[in-house]
Coordinates of C-alpha atoms and ligand atoms in Angstrom, one line a residue:
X1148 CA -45.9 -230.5 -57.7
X1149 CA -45.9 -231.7 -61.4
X1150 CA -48.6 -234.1 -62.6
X1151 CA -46.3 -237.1 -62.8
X1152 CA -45.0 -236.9 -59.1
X1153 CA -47.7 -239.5 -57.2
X1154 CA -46.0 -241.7 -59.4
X1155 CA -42.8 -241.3 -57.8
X1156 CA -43.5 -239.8 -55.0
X1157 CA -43.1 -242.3 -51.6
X1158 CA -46.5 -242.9 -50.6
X1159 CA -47.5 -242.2 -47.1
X1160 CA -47.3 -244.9 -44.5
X1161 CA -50.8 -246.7 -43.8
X1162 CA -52.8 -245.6 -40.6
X1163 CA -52.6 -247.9 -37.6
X1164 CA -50.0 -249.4 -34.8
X1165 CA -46.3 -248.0 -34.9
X1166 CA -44.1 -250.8 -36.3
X1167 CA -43.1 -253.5 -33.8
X1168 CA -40.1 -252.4 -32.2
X1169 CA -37.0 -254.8 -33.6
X1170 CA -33.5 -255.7 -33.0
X1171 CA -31.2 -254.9 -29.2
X1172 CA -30.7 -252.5 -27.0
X1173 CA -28.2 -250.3 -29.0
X1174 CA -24.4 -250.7 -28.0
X1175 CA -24.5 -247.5 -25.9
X1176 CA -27.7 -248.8 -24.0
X1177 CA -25.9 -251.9 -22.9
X1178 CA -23.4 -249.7 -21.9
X1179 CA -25.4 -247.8 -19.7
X1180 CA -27.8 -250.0 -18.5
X1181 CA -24.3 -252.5 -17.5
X1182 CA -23.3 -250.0 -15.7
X1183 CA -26.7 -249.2 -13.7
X1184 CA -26.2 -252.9 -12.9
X1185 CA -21.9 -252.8 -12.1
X1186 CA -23.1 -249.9 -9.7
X1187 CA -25.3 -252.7 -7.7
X1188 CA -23.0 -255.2 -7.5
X1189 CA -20.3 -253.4 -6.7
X1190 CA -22.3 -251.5 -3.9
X1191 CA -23.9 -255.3 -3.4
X1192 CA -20.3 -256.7 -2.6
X1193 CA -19.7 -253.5 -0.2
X1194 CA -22.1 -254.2 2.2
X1195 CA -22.5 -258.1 1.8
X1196 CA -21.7 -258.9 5.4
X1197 CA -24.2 -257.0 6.8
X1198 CA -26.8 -258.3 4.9
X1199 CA -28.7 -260.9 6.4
X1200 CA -28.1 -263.9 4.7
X1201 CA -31.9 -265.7 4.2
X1202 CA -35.3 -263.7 4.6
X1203 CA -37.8 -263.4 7.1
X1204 CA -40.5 -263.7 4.6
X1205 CA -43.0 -266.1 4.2
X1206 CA -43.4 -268.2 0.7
X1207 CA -46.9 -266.5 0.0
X1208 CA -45.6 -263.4 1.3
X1209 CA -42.5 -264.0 -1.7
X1210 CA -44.7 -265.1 -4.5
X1211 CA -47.0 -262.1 -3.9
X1212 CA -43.9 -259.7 -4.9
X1213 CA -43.8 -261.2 -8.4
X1214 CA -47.6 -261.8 -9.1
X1215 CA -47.8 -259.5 -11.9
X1216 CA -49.6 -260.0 -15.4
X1217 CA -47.7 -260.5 -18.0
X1218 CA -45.8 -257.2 -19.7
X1219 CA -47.3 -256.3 -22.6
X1220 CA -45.5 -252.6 -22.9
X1221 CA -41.8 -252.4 -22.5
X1222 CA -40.7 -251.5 -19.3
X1223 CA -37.3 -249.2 -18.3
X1224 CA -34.4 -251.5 -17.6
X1225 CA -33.5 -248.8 -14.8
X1226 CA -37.0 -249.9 -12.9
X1227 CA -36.9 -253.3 -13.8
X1228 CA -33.5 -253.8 -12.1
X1229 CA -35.1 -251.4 -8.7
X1230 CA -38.0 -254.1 -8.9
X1231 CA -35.1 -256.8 -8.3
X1232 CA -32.8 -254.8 -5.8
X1233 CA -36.3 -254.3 -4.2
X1234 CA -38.2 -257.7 -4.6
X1235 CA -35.3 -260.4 -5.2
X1236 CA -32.4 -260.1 -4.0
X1237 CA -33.5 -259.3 -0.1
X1238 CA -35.4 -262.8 -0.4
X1239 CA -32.7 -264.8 -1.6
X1240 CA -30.3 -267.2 0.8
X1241 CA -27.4 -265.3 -0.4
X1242 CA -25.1 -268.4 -1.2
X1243 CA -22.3 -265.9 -1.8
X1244 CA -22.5 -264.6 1.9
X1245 CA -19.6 -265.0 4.0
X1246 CA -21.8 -266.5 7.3
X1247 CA -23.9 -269.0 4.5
X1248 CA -21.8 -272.5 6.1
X1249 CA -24.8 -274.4 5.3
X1250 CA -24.5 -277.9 2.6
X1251 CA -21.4 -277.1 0.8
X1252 CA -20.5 -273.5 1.5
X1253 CA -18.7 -272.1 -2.4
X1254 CA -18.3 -269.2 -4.0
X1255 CA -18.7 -267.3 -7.2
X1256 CA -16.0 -264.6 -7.8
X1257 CA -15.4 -261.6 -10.3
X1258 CA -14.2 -263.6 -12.8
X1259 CA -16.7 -265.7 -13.2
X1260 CA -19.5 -263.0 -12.5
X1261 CA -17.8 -260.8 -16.0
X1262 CA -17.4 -264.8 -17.6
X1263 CA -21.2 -265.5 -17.2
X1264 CA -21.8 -262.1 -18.8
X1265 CA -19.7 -262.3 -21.9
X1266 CA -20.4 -266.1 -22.4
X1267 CA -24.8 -265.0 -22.6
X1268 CA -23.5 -262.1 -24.9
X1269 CA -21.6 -264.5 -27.2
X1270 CA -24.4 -266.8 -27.2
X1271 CA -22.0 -269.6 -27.3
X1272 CA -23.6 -273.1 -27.8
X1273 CA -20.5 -275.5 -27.6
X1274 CA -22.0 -279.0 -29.3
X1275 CA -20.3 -279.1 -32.4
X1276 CA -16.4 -277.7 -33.3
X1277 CA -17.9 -275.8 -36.0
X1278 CA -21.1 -274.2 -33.8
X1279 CA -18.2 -273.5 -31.2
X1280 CA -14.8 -273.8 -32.6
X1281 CA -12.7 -271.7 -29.7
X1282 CA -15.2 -272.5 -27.5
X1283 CA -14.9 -276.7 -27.5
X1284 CA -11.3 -275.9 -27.4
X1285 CA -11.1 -273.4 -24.2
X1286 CA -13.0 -276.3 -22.7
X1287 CA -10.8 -279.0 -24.0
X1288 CA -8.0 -276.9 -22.3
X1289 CA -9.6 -276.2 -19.1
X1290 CA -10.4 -279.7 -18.6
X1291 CA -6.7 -280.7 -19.1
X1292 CA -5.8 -278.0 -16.3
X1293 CA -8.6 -279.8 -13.9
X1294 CA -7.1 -283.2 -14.6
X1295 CA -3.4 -281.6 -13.9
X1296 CA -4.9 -279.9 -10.2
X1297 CA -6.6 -283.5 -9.5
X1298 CA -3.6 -285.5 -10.6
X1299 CA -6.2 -287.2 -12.8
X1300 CA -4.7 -289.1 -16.1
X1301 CA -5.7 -286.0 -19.3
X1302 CA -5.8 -288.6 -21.8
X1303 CA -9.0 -290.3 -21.8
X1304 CA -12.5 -288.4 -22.0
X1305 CA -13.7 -285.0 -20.1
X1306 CA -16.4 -282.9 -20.2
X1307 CA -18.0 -280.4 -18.4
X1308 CA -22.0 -280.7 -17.1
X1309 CA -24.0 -278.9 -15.1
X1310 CA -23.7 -281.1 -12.0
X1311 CA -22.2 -284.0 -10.6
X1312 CA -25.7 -285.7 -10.2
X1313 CA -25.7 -285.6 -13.5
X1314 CA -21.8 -286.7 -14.0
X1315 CA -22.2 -289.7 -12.0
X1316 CA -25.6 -290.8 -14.0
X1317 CA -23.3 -290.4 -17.3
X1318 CA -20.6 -292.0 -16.0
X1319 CA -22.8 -295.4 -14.5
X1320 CA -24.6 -295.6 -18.0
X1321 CA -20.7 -295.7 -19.3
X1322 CA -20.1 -298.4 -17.0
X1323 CA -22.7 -300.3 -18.4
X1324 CA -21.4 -299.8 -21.9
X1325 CA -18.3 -300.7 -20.8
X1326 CA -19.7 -304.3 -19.2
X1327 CA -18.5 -306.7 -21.8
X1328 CA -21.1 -309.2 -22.8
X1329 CA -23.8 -306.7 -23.3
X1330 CA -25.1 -304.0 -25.6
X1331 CA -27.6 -302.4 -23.4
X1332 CA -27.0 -299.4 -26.2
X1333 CA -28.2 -301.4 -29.0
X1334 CA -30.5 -304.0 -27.3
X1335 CA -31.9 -302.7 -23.7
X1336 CA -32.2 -303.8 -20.5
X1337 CA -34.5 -306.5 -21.0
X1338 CA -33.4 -310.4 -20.5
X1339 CA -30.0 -309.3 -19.3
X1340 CA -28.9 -310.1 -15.8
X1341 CA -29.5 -307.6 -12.4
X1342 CA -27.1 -305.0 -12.5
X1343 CA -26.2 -303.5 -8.8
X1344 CA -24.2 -300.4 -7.8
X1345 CA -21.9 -300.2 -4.7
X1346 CA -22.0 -297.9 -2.0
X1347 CA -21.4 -296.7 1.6
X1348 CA -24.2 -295.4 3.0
X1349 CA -22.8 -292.3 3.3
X1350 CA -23.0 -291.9 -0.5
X1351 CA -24.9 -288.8 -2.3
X1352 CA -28.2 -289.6 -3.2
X1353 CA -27.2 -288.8 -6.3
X1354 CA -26.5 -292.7 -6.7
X1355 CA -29.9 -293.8 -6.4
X1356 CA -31.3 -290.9 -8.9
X1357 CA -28.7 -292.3 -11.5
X1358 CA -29.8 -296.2 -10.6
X1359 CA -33.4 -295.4 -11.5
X1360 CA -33.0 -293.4 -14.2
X1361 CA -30.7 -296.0 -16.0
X1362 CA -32.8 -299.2 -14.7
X1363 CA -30.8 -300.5 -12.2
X1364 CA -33.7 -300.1 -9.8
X1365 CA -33.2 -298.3 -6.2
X1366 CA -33.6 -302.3 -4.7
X1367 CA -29.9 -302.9 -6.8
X1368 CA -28.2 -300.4 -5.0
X1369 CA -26.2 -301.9 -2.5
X1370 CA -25.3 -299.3 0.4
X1371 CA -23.4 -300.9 3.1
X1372 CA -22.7 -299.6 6.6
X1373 CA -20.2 -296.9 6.6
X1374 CA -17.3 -296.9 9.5
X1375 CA -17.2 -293.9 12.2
X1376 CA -15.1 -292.0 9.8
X1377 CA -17.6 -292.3 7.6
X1378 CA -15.8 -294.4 4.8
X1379 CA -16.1 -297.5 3.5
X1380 CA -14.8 -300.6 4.5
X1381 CA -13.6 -303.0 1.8
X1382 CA -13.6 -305.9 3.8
X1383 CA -17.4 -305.4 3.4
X1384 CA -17.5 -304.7 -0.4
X1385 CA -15.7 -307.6 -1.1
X1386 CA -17.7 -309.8 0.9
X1387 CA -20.8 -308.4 -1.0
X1388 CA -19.5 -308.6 -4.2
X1389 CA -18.9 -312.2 -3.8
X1390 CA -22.2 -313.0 -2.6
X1391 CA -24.0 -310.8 -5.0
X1392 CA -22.1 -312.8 -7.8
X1393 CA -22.5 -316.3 -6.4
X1394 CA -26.7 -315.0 -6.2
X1395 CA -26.2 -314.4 -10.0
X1396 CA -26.5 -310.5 -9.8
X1397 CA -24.0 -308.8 -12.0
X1398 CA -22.2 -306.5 -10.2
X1399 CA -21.8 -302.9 -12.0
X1400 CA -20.0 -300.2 -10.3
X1401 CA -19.0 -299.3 -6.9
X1402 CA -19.4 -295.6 -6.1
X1403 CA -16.3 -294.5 -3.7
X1404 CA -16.3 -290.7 -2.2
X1405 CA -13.7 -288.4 -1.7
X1406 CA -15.6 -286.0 0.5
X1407 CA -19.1 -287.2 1.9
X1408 CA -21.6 -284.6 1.9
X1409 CA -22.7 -285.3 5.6
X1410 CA -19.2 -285.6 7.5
X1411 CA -16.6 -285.0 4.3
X1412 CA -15.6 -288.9 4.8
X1413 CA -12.8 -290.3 2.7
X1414 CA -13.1 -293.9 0.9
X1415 CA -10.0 -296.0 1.0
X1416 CA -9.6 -296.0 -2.8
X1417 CA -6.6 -297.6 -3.1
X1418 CA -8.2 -301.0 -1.6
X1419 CA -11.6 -300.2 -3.7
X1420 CA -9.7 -299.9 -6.6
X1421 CA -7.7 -303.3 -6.1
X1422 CA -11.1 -305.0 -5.1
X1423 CA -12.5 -303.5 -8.4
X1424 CA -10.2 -304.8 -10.5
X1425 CA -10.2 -308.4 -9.1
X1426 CA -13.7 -308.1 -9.7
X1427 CA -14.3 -306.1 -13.0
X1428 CA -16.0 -303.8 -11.9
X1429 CA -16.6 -299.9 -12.9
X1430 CA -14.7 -297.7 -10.1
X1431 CA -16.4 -294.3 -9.8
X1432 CA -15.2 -292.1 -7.6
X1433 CA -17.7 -289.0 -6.1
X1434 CA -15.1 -286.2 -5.3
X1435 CA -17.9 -283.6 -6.1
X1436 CA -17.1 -281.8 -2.7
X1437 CA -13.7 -283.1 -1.9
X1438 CA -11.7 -283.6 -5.2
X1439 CA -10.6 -279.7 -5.7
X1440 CA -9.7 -279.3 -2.2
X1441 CA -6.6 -281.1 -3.5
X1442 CA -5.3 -277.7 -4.0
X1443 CA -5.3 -276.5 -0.4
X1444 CA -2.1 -277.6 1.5
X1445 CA -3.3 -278.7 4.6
X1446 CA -5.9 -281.0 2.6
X1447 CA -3.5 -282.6 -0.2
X1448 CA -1.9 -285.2 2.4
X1449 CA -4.9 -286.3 3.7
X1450 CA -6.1 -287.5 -0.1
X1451 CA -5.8 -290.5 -2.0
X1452 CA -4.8 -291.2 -5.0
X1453 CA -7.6 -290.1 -7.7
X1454 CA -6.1 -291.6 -10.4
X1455 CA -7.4 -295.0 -9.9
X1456 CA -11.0 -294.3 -10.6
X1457 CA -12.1 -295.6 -14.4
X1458 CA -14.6 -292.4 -14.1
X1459 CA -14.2 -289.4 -11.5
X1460 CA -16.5 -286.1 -10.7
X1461 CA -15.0 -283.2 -9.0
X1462 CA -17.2 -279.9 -8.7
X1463 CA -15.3 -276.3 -9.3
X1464 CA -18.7 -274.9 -8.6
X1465 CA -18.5 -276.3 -5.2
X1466 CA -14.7 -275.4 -4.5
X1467 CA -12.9 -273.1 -7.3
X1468 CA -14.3 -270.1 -6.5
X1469 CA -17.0 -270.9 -9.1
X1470 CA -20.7 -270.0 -9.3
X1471 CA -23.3 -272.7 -10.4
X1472 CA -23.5 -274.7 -13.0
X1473 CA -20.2 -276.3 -13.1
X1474 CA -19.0 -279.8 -12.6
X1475 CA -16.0 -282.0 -14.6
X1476 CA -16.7 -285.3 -15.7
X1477 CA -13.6 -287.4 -16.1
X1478 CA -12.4 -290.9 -17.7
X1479 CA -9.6 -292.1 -18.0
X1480 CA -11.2 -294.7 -20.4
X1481 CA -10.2 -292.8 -23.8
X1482 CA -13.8 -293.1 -25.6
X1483 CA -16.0 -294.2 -22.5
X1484 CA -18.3 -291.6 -22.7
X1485 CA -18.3 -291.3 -26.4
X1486 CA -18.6 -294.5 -27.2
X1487 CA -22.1 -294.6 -24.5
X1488 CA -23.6 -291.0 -26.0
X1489 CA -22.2 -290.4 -29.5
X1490 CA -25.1 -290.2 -31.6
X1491 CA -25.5 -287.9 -34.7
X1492 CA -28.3 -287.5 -36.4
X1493 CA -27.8 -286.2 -40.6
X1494 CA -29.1 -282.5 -39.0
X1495 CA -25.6 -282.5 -37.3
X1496 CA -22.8 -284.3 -39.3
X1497 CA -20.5 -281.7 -40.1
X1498 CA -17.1 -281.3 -41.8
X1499 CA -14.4 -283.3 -39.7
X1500 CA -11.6 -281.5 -38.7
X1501 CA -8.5 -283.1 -36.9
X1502 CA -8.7 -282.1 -33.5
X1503 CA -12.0 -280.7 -33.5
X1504 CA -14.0 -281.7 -30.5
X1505 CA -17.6 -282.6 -30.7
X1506 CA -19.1 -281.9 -27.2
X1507 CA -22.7 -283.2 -28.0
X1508 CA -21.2 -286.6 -28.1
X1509 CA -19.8 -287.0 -24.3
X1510 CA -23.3 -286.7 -22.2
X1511 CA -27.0 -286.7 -23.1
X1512 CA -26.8 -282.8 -23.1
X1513 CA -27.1 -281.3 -27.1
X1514 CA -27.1 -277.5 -26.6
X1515 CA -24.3 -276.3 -24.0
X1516 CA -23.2 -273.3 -21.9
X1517 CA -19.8 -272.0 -22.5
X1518 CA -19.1 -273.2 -18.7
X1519 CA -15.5 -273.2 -19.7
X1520 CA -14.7 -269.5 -20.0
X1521 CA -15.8 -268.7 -16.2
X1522 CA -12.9 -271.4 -15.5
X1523 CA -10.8 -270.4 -17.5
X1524 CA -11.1 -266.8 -16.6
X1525 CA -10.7 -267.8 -12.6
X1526 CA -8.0 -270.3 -13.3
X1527 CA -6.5 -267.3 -15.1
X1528 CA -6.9 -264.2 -13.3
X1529 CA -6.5 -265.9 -9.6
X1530 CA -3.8 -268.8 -10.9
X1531 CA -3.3 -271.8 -8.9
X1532 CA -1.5 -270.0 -6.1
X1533 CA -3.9 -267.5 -5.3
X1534 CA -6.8 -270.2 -5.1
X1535 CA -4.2 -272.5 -3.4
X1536 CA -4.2 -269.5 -0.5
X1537 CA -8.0 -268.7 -0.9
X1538 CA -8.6 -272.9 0.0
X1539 CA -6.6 -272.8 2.9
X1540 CA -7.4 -270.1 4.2
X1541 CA -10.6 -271.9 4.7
X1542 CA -9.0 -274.7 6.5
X1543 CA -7.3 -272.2 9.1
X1544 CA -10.5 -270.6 9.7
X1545 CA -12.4 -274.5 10.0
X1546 CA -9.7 -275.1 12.7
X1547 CA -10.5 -271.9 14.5
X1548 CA -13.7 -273.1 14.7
X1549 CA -12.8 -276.9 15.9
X1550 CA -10.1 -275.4 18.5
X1551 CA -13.0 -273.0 20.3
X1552 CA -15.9 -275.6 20.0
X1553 CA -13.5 -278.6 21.1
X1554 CA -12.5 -276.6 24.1
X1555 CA -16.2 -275.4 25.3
X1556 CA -18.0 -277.0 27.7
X1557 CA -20.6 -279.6 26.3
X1558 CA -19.6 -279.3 22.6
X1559 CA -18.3 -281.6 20.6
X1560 CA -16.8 -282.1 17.0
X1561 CA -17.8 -285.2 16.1
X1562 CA -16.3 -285.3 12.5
X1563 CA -12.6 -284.6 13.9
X1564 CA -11.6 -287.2 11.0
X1565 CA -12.0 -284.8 8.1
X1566 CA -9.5 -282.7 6.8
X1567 CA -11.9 -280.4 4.6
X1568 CA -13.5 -277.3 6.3
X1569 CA -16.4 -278.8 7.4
X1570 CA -17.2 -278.8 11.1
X1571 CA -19.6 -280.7 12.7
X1572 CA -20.9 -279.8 16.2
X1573 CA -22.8 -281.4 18.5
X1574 CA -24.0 -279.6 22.0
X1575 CA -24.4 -282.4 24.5
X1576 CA -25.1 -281.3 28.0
X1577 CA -24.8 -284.2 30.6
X1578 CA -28.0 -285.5 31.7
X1579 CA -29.7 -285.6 28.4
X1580 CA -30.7 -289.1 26.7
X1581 CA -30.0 -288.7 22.8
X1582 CA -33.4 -288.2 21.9
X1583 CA -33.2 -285.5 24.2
X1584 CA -30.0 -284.1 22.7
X1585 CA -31.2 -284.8 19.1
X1586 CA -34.2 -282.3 19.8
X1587 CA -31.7 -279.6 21.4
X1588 CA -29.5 -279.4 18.7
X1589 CA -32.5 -279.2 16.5
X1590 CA -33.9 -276.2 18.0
X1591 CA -30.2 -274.7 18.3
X1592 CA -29.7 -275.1 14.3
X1593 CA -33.3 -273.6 14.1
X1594 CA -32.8 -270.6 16.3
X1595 CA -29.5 -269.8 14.8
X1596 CA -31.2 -269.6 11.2
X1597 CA -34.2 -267.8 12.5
X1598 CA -31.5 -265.0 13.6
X1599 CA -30.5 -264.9 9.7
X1600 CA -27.2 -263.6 10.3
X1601 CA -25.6 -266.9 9.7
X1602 CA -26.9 -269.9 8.3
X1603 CA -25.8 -273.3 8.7
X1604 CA -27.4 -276.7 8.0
X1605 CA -27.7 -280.3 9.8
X1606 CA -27.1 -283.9 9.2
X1607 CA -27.8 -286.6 11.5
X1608 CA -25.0 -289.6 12.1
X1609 CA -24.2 -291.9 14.4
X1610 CA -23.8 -289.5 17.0
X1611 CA -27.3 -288.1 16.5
X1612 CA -28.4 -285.0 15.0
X1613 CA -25.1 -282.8 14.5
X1614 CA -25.0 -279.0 13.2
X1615 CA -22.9 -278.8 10.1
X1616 CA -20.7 -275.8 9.3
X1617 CA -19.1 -275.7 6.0
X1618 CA -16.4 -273.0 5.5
X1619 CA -15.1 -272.2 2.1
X1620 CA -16.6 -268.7 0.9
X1621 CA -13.6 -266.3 -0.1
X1622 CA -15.4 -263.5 1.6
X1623 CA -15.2 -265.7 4.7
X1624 CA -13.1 -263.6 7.8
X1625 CA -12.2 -264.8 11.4
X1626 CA -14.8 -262.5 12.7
X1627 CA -17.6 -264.4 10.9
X1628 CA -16.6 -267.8 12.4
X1629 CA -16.3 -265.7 15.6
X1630 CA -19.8 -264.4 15.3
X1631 CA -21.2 -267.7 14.1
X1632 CA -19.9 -269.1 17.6
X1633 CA -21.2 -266.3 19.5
X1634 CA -24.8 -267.2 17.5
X1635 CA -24.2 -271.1 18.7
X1636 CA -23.4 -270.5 22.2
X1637 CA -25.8 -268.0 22.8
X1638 CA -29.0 -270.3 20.7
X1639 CA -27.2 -273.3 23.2
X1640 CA -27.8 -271.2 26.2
X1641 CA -31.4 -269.8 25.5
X1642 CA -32.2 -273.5 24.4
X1643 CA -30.9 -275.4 26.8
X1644 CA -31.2 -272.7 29.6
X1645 CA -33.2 -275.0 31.6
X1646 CA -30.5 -277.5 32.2
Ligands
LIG1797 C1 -20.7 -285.7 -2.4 C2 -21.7 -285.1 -3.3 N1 -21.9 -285.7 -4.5 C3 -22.8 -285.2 -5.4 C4 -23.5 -284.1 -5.1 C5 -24.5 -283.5 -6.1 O1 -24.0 -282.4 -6.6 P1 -24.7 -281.5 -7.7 O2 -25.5 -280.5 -6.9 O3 -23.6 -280.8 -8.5 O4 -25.5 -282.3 -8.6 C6 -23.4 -283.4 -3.9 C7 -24.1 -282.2 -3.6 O5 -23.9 -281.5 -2.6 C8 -22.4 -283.9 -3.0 O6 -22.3 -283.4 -1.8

């Protein structure tokens, strides 16, 4: 060593912590650690069906698993994954089961499982055209194919959110913008007159979240008495509308379903739609549940037209083989949801570019998934067909269950008006007052869930308190309706055995 080399020389690192650790996994850890994690699902999916489908653990005993202190040192991928086979995915109700038939039974499918993946790894945020350019138009494309399978006009305004709660709040506020003589946008609520929403009372609660969200007040949502088929009879709208008008209330929107969540009820919307237009009012139509069942032969007759409804919501995460968050908003309004939400601060002008879609502008949401690629992957990889089969297969395996319930003694199917896999049963032994039978079919529901081999859920209608069995997971077999019956009869016998 010369002299002159310190000054030259690189000068040893200062003594203390190792630099922070920075960037990804490299491209050959995602790699492996992707495929620690293919190995699980796939080996997940292998044994699904005999998994139970809901735990037998207690909430304390659940939220013990996960009380840990915060990570301050990295932890293995490898173990962290064990920790979830281990920990989480035993004490989850395992919505992808093929015996879950409780709310709205759906499914999520490869597809959309790989379509999740790539869309996080993107990092797609699809507000603008220019944060998203392929993005907003996969999404503008997808949403013309949902219009197409719900024979739903593709002209006016779409978008995708996360849920049809949320769809039906965005498209009442759109209403309201669309009420001439006021500018609740620019002005408010305040000195205009009482705005009231429409409804059977079979509607989604959904309705009343958006009514006191937007103002409208839960006391100016007008639920009237549903019919035995659980839709609504327009006889009684009109009647109300008129009343509500001569009162001075200013009547909004009426909220029609195609599919109710309690019995799958269908609204007569050609007669709504006639009575909303003599009226002006805002026709939304609910078709969360029933809208894509459109697909499934057996179902289609049974449907009305869609096309009438100024603002529609149809769910593929409830029927297109599609896991959560996924739900189409429709207008046929061109401009009804833009003209309520567009708002653009100077932070997000950007260049215009003909045809470039500006998502940000159709809801309240700013940031937004790339829900469109899971569609369009399913909608791809399974085409219409192939779901077409998936749906009604569904349907076949809904009647299996309605043909060996209807011909048991004591049961009863006391939503035989639907055409959507849903089954609702009822066991009714003779010498029981309904109080009586209310509180049997409670503890059947119970017993059958506290086997955790199936799982089903309950609703309580006219007929009293009924057992609900929704059918419409792809991995969904004869012998899974067949051992859902065997769990019914046999919870009937042990609860009722005193009869
Ligand atoms: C008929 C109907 N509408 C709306 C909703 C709300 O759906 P989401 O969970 O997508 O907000 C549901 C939920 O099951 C429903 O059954």
């Amino acid at each position: 060593m010369t002299t002159t080399d310190h000054l030259t020389a690189p000068s040893a690192p200062p003594a203390g912590p190792p630099p922070a650790a920075v960037g990804d996994w490299t491209p050959e850890e995602l790699e492996s650690n992707g495929r620690l994690l293919l190995k699980r699902l796939s080996e997940h999916f292998a044994s699904l069906r005999t998994q139970p489908v809901t735990t037998d653990r207690s909430a304390k005993d659940i939220h013990q698993l996960f009380d840990e202190p915060l990570p301050r040192d990295p932890q293995d991928f490898a173990a962290v994954l064990d920790q979830t086979w281990r920990d989480v995915r035993p004490h989850l109700t395992q919505w992808n089961h093929p015996r879950f038939h409780a709310y709205f039974s759906n499914s999520s499918s490869g597809p959309a499982i790989l379509a999740e993946t790539a869309a996080a790894a993107l990092n797609v945020n699809v507000m603008l055209w220019d944060a998203a350019p392929a993005a907003a138009a996969v999404e503008s494309t997808v949403l013309r194919w949902l219009c197409e399978m719900l024979a739903y006009p593709a002209d006016g305004d779409a978008v995708l959110v996360d849920g049809a709660s949320l769809a039906t709040l965005y498209a009442l506020a759109a209403a309201r913008e669309h009420l001439t003589g006021l500018d609740v946008r620019r002005t408010g609520l305040a000195g205009g007159p009482v705005l009231r929403v429409y409804a059977s009372d079979q509607t989604h609660s959904s309705i009343d979240k958006a009514a006191l969200t937007l103002g409208i007040g839960l006391d100016n949502v007008v639920r009237l008495p549903a019919r035995p088929d659980g839709s609504m009879d327009p006889a009684d709208l009109d009647a109300r509308l008129r009343e509500d008008v001569t009162n001075g209330y200013r009547p909004l929107a009426v909220v029609a379903n195609v599919g109710t969540t309690s019995t799958g009820g269908i609204d007569p919307l050609d007669d709504i739609a006639e009575l909303c237009t003599r009226h002006g009012v805002w026709l939304h139509v609910d078709a969360a549940y029933g809208g894509f069942w459109r697909l499934a032969g057996p179902v289609r007759p049974h449907l009305p037209d869609l096309a009438v409804a100024d603002s529609l919501v149809a769910n593929p995460h409830k029927v297109l083989l599609c896991p959560m968050e996924a739900s189409a908003l429709l207008s046929r309004h061109r401009d009804a949801l833009t003209n309520t939400f567009r708002l653009v601060p100077e932070y997000l002008t950007t260049r215009h570019e003909d045809g470039g879609v500006d998502f940000m502008n159709y809801s309240l949401q700013l940031g937004r998934q790339f829900r469109a690629l899971k569609l369009w992957w399913i909608l791809k990889t399974f085409g219409t067909d192939g779901i077409a089969a998936r749906l009604t297969a569904s349907t076949t395996l809904a009647d299996r269950l309605r043909s060996v319930a209807a011909a048991a003694p004591h049961w009863q199917v006391t939503n035989a008006h639907t055409p959507f896999p849903l089954v609702c049963l009822r066991y009714a032994p003779d010498g029981l007052d309904r109080t009586a039978t209310d509180d049997l079919n409670r503890r059947i529901h119970h017993r059958v869930n506290a086997g955790h081999r199936s799982y089903v859920s309950h609703t309580v209608t006219d007929d009293g308190y009924v057992i609900r069995v929704s059918i419409g997971n792809i991995h969904t077999r004869a012998e899974d309706i067949d051992a859902l019956w065997d769990e019914l009869t046999a919870a009937a016998r042990q609860e009722g055995g005193h009869l």
